[in-house]
Coordinates of C-alpha atoms in Angstrom, one line a residue:
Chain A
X126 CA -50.0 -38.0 -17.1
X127 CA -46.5 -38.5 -16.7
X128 CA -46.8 -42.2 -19.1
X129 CA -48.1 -40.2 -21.7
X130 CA -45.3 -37.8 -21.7
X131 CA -42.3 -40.2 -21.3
X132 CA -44.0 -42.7 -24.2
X133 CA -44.0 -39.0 -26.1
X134 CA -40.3 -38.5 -25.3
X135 CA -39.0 -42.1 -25.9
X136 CA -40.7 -41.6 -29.7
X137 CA -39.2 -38.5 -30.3
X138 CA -35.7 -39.8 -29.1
X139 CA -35.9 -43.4 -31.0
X140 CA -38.0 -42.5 -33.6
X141 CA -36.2 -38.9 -34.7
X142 CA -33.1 -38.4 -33.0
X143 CA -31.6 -42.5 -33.8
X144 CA -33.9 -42.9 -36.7
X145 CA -34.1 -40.3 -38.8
X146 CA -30.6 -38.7 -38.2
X147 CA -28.4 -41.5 -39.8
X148 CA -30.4 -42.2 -42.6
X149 CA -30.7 -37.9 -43.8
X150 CA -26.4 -38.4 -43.6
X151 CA -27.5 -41.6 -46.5
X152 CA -29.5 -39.2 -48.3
X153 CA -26.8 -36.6 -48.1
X154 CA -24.6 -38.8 -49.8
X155 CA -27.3 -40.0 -52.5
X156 CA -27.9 -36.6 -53.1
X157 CA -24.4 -35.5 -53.5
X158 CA -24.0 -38.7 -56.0
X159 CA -26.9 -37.7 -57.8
X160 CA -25.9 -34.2 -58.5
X161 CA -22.2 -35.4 -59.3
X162 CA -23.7 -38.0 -61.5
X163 CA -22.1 -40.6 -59.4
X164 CA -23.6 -44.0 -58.0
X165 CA -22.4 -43.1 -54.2
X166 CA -22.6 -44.9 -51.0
X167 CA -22.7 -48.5 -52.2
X168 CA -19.3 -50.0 -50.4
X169 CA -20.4 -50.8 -46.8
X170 CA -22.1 -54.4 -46.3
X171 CA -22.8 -57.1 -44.9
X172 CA -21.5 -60.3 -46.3
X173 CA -22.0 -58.4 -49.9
X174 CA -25.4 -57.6 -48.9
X175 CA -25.4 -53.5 -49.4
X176 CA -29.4 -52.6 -49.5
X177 CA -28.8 -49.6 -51.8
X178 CA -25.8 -48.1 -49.2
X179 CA -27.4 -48.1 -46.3
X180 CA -25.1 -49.9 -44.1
X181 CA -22.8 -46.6 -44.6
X182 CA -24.5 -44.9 -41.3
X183 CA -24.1 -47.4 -39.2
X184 CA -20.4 -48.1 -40.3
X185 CA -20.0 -44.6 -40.0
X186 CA -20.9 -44.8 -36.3
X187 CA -19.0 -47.9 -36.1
X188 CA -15.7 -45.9 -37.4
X189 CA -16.5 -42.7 -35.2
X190 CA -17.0 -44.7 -31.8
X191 CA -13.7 -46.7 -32.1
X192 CA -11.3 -43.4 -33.3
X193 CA -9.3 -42.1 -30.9
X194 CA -10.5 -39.3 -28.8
X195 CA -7.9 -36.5 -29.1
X196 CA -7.8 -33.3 -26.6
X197 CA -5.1 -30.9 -27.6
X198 CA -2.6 -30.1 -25.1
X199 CA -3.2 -26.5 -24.2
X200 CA -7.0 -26.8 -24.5
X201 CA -9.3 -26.3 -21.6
X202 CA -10.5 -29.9 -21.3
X203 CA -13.5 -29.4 -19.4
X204 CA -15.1 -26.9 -21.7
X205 CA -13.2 -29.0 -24.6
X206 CA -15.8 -32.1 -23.8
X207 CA -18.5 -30.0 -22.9
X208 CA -19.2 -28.2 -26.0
X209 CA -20.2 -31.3 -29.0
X210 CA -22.9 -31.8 -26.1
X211 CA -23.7 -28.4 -25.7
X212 CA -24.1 -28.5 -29.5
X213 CA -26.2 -31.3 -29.9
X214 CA -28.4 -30.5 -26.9
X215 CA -30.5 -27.6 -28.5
X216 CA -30.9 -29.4 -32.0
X217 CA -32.6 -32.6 -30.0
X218 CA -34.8 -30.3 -27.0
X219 CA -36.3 -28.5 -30.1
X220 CA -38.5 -31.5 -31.0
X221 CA -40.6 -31.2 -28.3
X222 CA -43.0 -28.9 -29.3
X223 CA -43.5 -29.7 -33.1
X224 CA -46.7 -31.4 -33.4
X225 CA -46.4 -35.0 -35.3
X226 CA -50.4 -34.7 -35.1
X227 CA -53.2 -32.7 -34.3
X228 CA -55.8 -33.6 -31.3
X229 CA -57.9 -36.3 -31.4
X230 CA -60.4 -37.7 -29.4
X231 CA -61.2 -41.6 -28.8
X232 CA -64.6 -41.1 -26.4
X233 CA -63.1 -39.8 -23.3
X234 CA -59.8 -39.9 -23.8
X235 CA -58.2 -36.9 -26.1
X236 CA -54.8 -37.8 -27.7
X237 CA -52.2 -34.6 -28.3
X238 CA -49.6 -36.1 -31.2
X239 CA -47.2 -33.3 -29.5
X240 CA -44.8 -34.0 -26.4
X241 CA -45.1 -29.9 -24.9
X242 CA -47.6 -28.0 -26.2
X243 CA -46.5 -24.2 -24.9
X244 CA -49.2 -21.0 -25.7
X245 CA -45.6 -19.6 -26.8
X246 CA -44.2 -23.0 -28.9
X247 CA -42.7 -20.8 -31.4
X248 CA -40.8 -18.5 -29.7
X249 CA -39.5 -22.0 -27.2
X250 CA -37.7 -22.9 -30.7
X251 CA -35.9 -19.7 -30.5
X252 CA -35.2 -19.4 -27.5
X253 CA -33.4 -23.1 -27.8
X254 CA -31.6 -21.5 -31.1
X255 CA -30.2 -19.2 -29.5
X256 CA -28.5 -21.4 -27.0
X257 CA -27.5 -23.1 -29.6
X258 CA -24.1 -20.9 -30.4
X259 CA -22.4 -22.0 -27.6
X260 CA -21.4 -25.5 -28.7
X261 CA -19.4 -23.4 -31.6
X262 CA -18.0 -20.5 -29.6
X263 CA -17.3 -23.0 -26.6
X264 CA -15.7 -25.7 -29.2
X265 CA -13.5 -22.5 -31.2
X266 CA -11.8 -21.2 -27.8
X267 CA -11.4 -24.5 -25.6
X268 CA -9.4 -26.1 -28.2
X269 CA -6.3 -23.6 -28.2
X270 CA -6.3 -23.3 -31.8
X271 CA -6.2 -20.1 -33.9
X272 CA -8.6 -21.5 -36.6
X273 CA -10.9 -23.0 -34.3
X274 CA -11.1 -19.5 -32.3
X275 CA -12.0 -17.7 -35.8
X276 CA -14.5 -20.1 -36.3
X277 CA -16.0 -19.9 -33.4
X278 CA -15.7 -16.2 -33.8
X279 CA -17.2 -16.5 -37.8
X280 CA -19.9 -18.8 -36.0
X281 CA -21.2 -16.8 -33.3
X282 CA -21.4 -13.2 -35.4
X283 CA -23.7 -15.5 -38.1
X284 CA -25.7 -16.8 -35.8
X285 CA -26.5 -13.5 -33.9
X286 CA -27.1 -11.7 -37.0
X287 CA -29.3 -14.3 -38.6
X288 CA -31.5 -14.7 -35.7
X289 CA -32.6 -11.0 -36.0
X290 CA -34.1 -12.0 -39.2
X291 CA -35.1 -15.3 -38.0
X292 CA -37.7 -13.8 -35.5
X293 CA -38.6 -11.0 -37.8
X294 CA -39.4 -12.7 -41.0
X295 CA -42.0 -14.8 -39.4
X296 CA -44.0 -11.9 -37.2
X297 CA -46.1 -11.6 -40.4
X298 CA -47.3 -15.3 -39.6
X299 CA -47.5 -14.7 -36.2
X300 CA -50.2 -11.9 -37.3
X301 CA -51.9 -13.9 -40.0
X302 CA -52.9 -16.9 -37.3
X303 CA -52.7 -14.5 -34.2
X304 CA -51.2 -17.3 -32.0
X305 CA -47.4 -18.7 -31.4
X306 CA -49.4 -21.8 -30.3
X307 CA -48.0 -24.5 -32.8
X308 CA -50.7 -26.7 -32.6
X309 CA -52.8 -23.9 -33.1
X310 CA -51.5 -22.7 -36.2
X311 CA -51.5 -26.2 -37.7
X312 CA -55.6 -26.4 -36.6
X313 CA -55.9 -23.0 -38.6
X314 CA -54.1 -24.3 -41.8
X315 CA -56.3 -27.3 -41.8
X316 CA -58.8 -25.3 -44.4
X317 CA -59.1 -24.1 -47.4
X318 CA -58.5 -20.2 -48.8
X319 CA -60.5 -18.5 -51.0
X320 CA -58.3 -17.4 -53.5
X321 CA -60.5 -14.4 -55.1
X322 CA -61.4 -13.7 -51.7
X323 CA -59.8 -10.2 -51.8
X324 CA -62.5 -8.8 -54.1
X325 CA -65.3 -8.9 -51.5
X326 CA -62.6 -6.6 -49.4
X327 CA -63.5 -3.9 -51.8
X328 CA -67.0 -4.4 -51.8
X329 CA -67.6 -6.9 -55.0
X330 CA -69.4 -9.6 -54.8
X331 CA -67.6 -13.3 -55.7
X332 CA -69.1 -14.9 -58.8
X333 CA -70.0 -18.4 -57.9
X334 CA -67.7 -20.3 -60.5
X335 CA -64.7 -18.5 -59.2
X336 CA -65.7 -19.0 -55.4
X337 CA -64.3 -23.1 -56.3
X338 CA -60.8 -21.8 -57.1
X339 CA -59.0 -22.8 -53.8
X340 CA -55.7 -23.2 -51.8
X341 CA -55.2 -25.2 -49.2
X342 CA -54.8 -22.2 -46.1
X343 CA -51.2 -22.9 -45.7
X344 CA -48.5 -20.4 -44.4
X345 CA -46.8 -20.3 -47.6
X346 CA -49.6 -18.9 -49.5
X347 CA -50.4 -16.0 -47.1
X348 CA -46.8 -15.3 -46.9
X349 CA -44.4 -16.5 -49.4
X350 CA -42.1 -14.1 -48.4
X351 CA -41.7 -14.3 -45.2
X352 CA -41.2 -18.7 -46.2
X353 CA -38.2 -17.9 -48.1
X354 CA -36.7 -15.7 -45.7
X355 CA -37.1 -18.1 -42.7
X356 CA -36.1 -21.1 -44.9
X357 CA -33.0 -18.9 -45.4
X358 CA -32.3 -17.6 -42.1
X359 CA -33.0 -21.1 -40.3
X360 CA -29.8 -22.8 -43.2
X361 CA -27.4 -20.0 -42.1
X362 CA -28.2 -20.9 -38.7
X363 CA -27.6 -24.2 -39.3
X364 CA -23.9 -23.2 -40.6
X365 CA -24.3 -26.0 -43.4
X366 CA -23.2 -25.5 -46.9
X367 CA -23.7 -22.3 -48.6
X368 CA -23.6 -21.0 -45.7
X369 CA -20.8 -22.9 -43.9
X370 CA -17.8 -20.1 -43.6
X371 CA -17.4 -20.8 -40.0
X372 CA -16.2 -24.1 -41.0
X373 CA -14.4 -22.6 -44.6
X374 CA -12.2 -26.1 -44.9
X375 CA -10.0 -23.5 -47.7
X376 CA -9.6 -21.0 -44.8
X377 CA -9.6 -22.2 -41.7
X378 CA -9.2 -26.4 -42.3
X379 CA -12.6 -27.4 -40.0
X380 CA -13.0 -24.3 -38.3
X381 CA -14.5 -24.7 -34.6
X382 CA -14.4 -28.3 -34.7
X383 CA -11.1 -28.7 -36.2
X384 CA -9.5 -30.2 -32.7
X385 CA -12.3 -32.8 -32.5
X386 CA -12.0 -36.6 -33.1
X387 CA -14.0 -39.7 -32.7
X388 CA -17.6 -39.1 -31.7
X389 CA -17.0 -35.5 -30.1
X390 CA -16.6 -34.6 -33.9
X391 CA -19.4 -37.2 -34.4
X392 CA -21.5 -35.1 -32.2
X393 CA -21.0 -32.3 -34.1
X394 CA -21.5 -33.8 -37.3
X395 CA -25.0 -35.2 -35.7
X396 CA -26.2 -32.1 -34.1
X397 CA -26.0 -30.3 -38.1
X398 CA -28.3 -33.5 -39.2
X399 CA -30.5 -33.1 -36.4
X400 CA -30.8 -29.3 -37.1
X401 CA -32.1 -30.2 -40.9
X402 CA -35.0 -32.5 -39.4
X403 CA -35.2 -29.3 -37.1
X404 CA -35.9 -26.7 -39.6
X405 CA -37.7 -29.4 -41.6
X406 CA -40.0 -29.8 -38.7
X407 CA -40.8 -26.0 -38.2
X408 CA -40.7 -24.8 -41.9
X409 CA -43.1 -27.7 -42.6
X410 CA -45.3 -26.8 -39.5
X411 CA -45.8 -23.0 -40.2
X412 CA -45.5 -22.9 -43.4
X413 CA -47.0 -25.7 -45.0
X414 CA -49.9 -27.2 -42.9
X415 CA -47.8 -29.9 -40.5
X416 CA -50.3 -32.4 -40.5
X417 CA -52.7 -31.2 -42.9
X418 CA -54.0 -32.8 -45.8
X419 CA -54.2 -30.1 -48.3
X420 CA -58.4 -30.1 -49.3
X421 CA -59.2 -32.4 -46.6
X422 CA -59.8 -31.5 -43.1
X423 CA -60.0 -33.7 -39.8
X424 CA -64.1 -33.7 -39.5
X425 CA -64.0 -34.5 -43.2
X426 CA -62.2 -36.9 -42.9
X427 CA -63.6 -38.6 -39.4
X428 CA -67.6 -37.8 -40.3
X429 CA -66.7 -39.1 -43.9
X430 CA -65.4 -42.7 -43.0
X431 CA -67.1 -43.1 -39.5
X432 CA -70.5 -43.0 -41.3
X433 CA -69.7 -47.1 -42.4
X434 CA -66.6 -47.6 -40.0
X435 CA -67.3 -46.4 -37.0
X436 CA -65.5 -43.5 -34.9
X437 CA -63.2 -45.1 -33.6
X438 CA -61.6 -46.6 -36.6
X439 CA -62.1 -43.2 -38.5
X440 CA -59.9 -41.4 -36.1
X441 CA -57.4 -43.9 -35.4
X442 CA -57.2 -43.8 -39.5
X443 CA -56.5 -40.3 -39.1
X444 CA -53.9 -39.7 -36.9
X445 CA -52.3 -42.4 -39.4
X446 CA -53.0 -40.0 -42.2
X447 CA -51.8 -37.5 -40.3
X448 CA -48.7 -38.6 -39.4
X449 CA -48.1 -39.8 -42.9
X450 CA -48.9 -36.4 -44.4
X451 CA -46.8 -34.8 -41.7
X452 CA -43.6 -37.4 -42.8
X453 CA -43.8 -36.4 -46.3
X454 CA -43.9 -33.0 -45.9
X455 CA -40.7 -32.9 -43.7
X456 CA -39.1 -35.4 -46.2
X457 CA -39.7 -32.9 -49.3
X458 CA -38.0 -30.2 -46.9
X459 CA -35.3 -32.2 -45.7
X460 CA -34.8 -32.7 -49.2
X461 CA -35.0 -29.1 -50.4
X462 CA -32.3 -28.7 -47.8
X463 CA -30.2 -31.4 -49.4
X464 CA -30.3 -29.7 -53.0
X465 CA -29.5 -26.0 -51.7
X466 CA -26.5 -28.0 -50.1
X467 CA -25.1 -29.7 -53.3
X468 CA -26.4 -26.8 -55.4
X469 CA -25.2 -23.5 -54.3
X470 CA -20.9 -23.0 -53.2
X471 CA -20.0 -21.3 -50.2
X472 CA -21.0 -17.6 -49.9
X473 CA -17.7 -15.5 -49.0
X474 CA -18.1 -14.2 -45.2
X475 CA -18.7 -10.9 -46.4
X476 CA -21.5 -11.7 -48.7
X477 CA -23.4 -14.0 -45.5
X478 CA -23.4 -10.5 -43.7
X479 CA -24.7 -8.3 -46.3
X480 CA -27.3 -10.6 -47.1
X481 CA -28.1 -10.7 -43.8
X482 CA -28.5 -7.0 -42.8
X483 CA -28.7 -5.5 -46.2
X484 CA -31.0 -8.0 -48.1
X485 CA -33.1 -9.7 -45.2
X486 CA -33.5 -7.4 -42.4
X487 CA -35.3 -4.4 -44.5
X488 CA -37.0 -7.1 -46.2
X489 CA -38.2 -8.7 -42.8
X490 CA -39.2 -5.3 -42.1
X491 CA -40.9 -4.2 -45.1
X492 CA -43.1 -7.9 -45.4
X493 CA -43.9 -7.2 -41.3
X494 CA -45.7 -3.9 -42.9
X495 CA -47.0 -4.9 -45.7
X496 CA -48.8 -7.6 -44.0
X497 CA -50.0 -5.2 -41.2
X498 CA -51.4 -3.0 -44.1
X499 CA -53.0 -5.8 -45.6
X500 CA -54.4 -7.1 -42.0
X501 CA -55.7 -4.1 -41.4
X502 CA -57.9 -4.2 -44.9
X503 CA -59.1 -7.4 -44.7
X504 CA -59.9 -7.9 -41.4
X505 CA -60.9 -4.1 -40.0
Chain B
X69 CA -42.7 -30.9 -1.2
X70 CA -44.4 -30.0 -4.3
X71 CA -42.5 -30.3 -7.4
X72 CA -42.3 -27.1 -7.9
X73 CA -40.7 -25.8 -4.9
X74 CA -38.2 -28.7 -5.3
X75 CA -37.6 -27.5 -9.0
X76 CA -37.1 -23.6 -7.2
X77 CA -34.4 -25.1 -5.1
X78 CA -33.0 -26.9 -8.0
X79 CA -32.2 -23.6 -9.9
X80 CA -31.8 -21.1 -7.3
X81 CA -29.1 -23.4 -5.9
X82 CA -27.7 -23.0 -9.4
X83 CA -28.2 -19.6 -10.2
X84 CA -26.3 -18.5 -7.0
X85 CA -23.4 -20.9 -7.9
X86 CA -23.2 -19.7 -11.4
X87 CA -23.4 -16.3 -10.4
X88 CA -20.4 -17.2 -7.6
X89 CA -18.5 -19.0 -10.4
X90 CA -18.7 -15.9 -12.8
X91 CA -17.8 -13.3 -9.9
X92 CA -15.0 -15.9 -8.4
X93 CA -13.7 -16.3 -12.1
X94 CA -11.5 -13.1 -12.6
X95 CA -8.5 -14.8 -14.0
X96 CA -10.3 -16.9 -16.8
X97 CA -12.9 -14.2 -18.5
X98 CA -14.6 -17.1 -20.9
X99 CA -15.5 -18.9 -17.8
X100 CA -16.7 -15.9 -16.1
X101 CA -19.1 -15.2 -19.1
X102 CA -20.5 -19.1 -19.5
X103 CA -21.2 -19.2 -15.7
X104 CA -23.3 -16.1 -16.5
X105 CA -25.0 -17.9 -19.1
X106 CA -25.9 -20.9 -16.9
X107 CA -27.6 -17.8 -14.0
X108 CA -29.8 -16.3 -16.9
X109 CA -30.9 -19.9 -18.3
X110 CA -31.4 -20.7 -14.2
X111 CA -33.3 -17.5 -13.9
X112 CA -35.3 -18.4 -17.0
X113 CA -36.4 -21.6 -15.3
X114 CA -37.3 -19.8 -12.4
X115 CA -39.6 -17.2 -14.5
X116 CA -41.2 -20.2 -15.8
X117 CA -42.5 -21.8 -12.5
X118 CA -43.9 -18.3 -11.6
X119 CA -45.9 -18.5 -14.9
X120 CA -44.0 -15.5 -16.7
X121 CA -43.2 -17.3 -19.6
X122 CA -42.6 -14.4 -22.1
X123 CA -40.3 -13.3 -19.5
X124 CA -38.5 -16.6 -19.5
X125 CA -38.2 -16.9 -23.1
X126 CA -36.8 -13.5 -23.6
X127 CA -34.4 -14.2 -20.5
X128 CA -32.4 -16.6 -22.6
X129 CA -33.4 -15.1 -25.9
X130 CA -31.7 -11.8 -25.4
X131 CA -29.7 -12.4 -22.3
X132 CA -28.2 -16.0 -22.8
X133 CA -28.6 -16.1 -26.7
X134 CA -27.8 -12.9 -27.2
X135 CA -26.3 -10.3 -25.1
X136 CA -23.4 -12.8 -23.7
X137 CA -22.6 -14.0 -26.6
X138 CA -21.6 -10.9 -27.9
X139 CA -19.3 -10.2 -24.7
X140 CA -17.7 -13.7 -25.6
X141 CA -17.3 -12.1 -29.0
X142 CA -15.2 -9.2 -27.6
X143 CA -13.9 -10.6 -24.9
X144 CA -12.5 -13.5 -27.8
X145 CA -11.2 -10.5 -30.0
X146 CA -9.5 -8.7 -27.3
X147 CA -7.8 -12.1 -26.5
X148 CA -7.1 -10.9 -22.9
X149 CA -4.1 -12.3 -20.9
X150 CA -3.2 -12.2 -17.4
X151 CA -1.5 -9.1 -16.9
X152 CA -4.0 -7.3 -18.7
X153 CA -6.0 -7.2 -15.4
X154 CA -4.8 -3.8 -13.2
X155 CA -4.0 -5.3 -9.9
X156 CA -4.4 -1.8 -8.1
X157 CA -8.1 -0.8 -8.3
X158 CA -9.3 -4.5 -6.7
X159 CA -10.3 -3.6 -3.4
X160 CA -11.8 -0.9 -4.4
X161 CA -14.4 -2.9 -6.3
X162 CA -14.4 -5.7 -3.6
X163 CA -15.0 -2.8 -1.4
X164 CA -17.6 -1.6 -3.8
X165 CA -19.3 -5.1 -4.4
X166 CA -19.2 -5.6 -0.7
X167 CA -20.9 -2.8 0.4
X168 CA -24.0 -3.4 -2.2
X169 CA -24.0 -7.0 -1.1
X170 CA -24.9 -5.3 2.6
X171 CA -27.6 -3.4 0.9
X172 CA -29.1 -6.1 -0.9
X173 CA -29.1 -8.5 2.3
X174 CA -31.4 -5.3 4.5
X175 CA -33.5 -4.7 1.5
X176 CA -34.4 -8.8 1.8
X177 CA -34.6 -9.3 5.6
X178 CA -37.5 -5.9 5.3
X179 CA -39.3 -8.2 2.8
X180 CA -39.2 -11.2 4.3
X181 CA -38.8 -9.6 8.3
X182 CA -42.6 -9.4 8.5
X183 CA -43.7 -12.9 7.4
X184 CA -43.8 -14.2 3.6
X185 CA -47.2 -12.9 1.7
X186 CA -49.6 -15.1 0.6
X187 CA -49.1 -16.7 -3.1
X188 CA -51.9 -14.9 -4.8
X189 CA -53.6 -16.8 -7.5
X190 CA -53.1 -15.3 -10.9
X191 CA -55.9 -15.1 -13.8
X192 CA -55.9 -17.5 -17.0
X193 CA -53.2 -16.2 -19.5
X194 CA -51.0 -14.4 -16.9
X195 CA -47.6 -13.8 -18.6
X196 CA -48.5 -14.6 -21.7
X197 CA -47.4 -12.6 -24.6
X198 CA -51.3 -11.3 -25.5
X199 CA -51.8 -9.7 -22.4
X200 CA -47.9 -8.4 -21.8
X201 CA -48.3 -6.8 -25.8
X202 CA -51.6 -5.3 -24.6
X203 CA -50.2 -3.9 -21.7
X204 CA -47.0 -2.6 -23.9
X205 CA -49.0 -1.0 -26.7
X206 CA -51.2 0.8 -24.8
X207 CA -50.6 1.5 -21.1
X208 CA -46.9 1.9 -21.7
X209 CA -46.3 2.8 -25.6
X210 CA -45.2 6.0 -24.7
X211 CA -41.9 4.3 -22.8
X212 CA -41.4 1.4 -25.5
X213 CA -41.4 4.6 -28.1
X214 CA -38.7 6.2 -25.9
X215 CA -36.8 3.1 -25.1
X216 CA -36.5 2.4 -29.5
X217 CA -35.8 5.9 -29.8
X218 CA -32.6 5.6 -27.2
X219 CA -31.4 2.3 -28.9
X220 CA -32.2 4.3 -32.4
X221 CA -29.8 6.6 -31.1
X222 CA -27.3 4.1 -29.4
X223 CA -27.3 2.7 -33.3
X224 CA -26.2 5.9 -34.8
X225 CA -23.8 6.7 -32.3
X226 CA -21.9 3.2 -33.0
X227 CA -22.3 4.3 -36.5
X228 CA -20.4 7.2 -36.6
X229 CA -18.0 5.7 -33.8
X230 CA -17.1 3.0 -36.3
X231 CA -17.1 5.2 -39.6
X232 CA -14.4 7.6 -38.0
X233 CA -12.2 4.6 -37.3
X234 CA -12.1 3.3 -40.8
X235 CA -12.4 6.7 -43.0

């Protein structure tokens, strides 16, 4: 129904792309504060109102819209105002298929929390990365400028190589839920794992009192691995802080954006915030449940409260809960983000590449074995 | 019209511009290689209303996200002017271009001469990646063994192509 679908759109675009995206740059800068032992954004407001330095985003926005918009003479000015969209495009389309809910079902009517919900989901966000480059290489050669072309240059070669790894360190997933299906790999986390589990593999029997030790059947437990790498991979694709060389302010002043002003650099700036909720989003959905409440699944939760509440009111609680759960997950990753950011400095260019294709690759490879091996075991 | 047929002319119409914009482009070689960039993502689409959606992700996977960027890669490093271009061996390749263009028109008109063929309506899970993987690893894994083993090879030849240069 094509109601259904714009109402899904319009959420994602308010709700993620104008919502959450200014307020992550606020909790950049509280982060940054924090870890400098500083108070931080508290100066913006509103007849001395300040609510904690909040107003900064929207001055911020204020500031960028009414800056001059400089093109550099010498630049290609068509591909020069092309590119911050071209950049920003990717990071916003990605949304579409991560699942804010799972499926539920209010008498005839079934209601998908998920705006495109692709057999191949997964593979749609990488497919979308990889378009993603050419906002940098496009911004680095259209402005003329020697730094911006080797950032664009820096950009692009990180971003090819780190999607190698990016696709690789998650086929051990792709094997442990046999789908790319987001949805469905949410739906399969939404259970519990028997953590001793492994010794009827080798023909023992479980004792009862250990059958109660349990983890909730999230990604991250059946690969921890392959969670780091992706988590990994997905920042340097990002090109934030540590792994922000294309940009190298001590080498090459901005890098590929370096020629931008007023809300073309805004753009950029944006489309890197946007990215975090991105990798957020996915990391959160594969690897840690999406929606799921650890211990507590969806017909627990609906046959549970619609014995005295009704169906109806079970179900609507639960996509509530849902969407709750699903909130706080991608908060604690957004965060996670935020303290690799202020935590670690900037890797030389050198040392992105070799952890790249000496350090990630064979371990991509090695984990994509492993777990094979194990598959093989456990499930004949 | 249905609006998929309206969505076909949508990106043909742009895939044969883009592909005219990167072949019209000689002068201005970043251009060439974006307008080459906007065919494969227009191809992609077109993949997708014929179901083959592996196909159309790994379109702009490898070919857009991939395979051009690293020609914009040399084609930035080599920083390419004007003059670089050799004037003299144009018409042959206009000639060249020209005469496969011919081909490729007399190939079409014996497709479509005799009347277009009935859309035939394909199974649940056509072009998916299960049955494509199926297909790969067991009907075919002799040729995806052979294909790895010529990039294997393609590898170690850039290898030692690269060593020489720095040792």
């Amino acid at each position: 129904m094509p109601i259904e679908e714009i109402c899904k759109t319009l959420f994602i675009i308010l709700v993620i792309v104008a919502g959450l995206a200014p307020i992550i740059t606020w909790i950049e800068r509280k982060q940054s504060a924090l870890m400098q032992d500083r108070i931080g954004a508290n100066r913006a407001d509103i007849g001395g109102i300040t609510v904690l330095g909040l107003l900064h985003p929207m001055a911020d926005v204020l500031k960028l819209m009414t800056k001059e918009d400089v093109v550099p003479q010498g630049a290609n000015r068509m591909m020069h105002m092309l590119a911050p969209l071209i950049a920003a495009l990717p990071a916003i389309i990605a949304f579409g298929v991560i699942p804010w809910g799972g499926i539920y079902s209010f008498g005839d009517t079934t209601i998908k929390m998920v705006a495109a919900d692709p057999d191949w989901g997964l593979l749609y966000i990488f497919a979308i990365g990889s378009i993603a480059t050419y906002g940098a290489i496009m911004a680095g050669w259209a402005s003329n400028n020697n730094w911006s072309l080797l950032g664009g240059l820096r950009a692009s070669a990180q971003m090819i190589s780190y999607e190698v790894t990016l696709g690789l360190s998650v086929v051990g997933i792709f094997m442990v839920f046999e789908t790319l299906k987001l949805t469905d790999m949410v739906m399969a986390q939404d259970t519990t794992l028997r953590v001793f589990g492994f010794i009827e593999v080798f023909g023992g029997t479980v004792p009862a009192f250990l059958d109660w030790v349990r983890l909730p059947a999230w990604g991250i437990f059946y690969q921890p691995l392959g969670f780091v790498m992706f988590l990994t991979a997905m920042m340097a694709e990002n090109k934030r802080p540590p792994f922000d060389a294309p940009e190298g302010e001590s080498e090459l002043i901005a890098g590929y954006f370096l020629e931008y002003s007023g809300m073309r650099f805004g753009l950029f700036y944006m489309s890197e915030f946007i990215e975090v909720i991105v990798i957020a989003g996915v990391v959160s959905t594969i690897f840690l449940g999406g929606w799921a409440i650890p211990f507590l699944d969806q017909a627990t939760i609906i046959g549970g409260i619609g014995s005295f509440m009704g169906e109806g009111f079970a179900t609507g609680l639960c996509v509530i809960l849902h969407f709750m759960t699903f909130m706080l997950k991608l908060i604690v990753m957004i965060w996670l983000q935020m303290l690799l950011r202020w935590t670690l400095p900037r890797f030389r260019y050198d040392q992105v590449m070799n952890l790249c294709w000496k350090g990630l690759l064979p371990l991509s490879i090695a984990n994509i074995l492993i777990t094979g091996a194990v598959m093989l075991l456990v499930r004949g | 019209m249905e609006v998929s047929a309206i969505l076909f002319y949508i990106f043909a119409v742009m895939a044969v511009v883009s592909a005219l914009g990167m072949v019209l482009n000689v002068r201005n070689t970043v251009a060439a290689s974006l307008s080459l960039v906007v065919t494969m993502i227009a191809l992609a689409a077109i993949y997708v209303l014929l179901e083959a959606y592996l196909i159309a992700v790994i379109q702009i996977m490898v070919y857009a996200g991939a395979i051009v960027v690293l020609f914009l890669f040399v084609i930035m490093l080599l920083n390419l002017r004007e003059d670089d271009f050799a004037p003299g061996r144009q018409w042959l390749v206009k000639f060249g271009a020209g005469l496969l263009g011919v081909f490729v028109l007399i190939q079409l008109l014996k497709l479509v001469g005799p009347g277009l063929p009935e859309v035939p309506v394909v199974p649940e899970g056509y072009g998916g990646y299960r049955q494509l993987g199926i297909l790969l690893y067991t009907d075919y894994v002799l040729l995806v063994e052979m294909a790895s083993l010529l990039l294997l090879s393609a590898i170690v030849g850039a290898l030692i192509l690269a060593k020489r240069n720095i040792d």
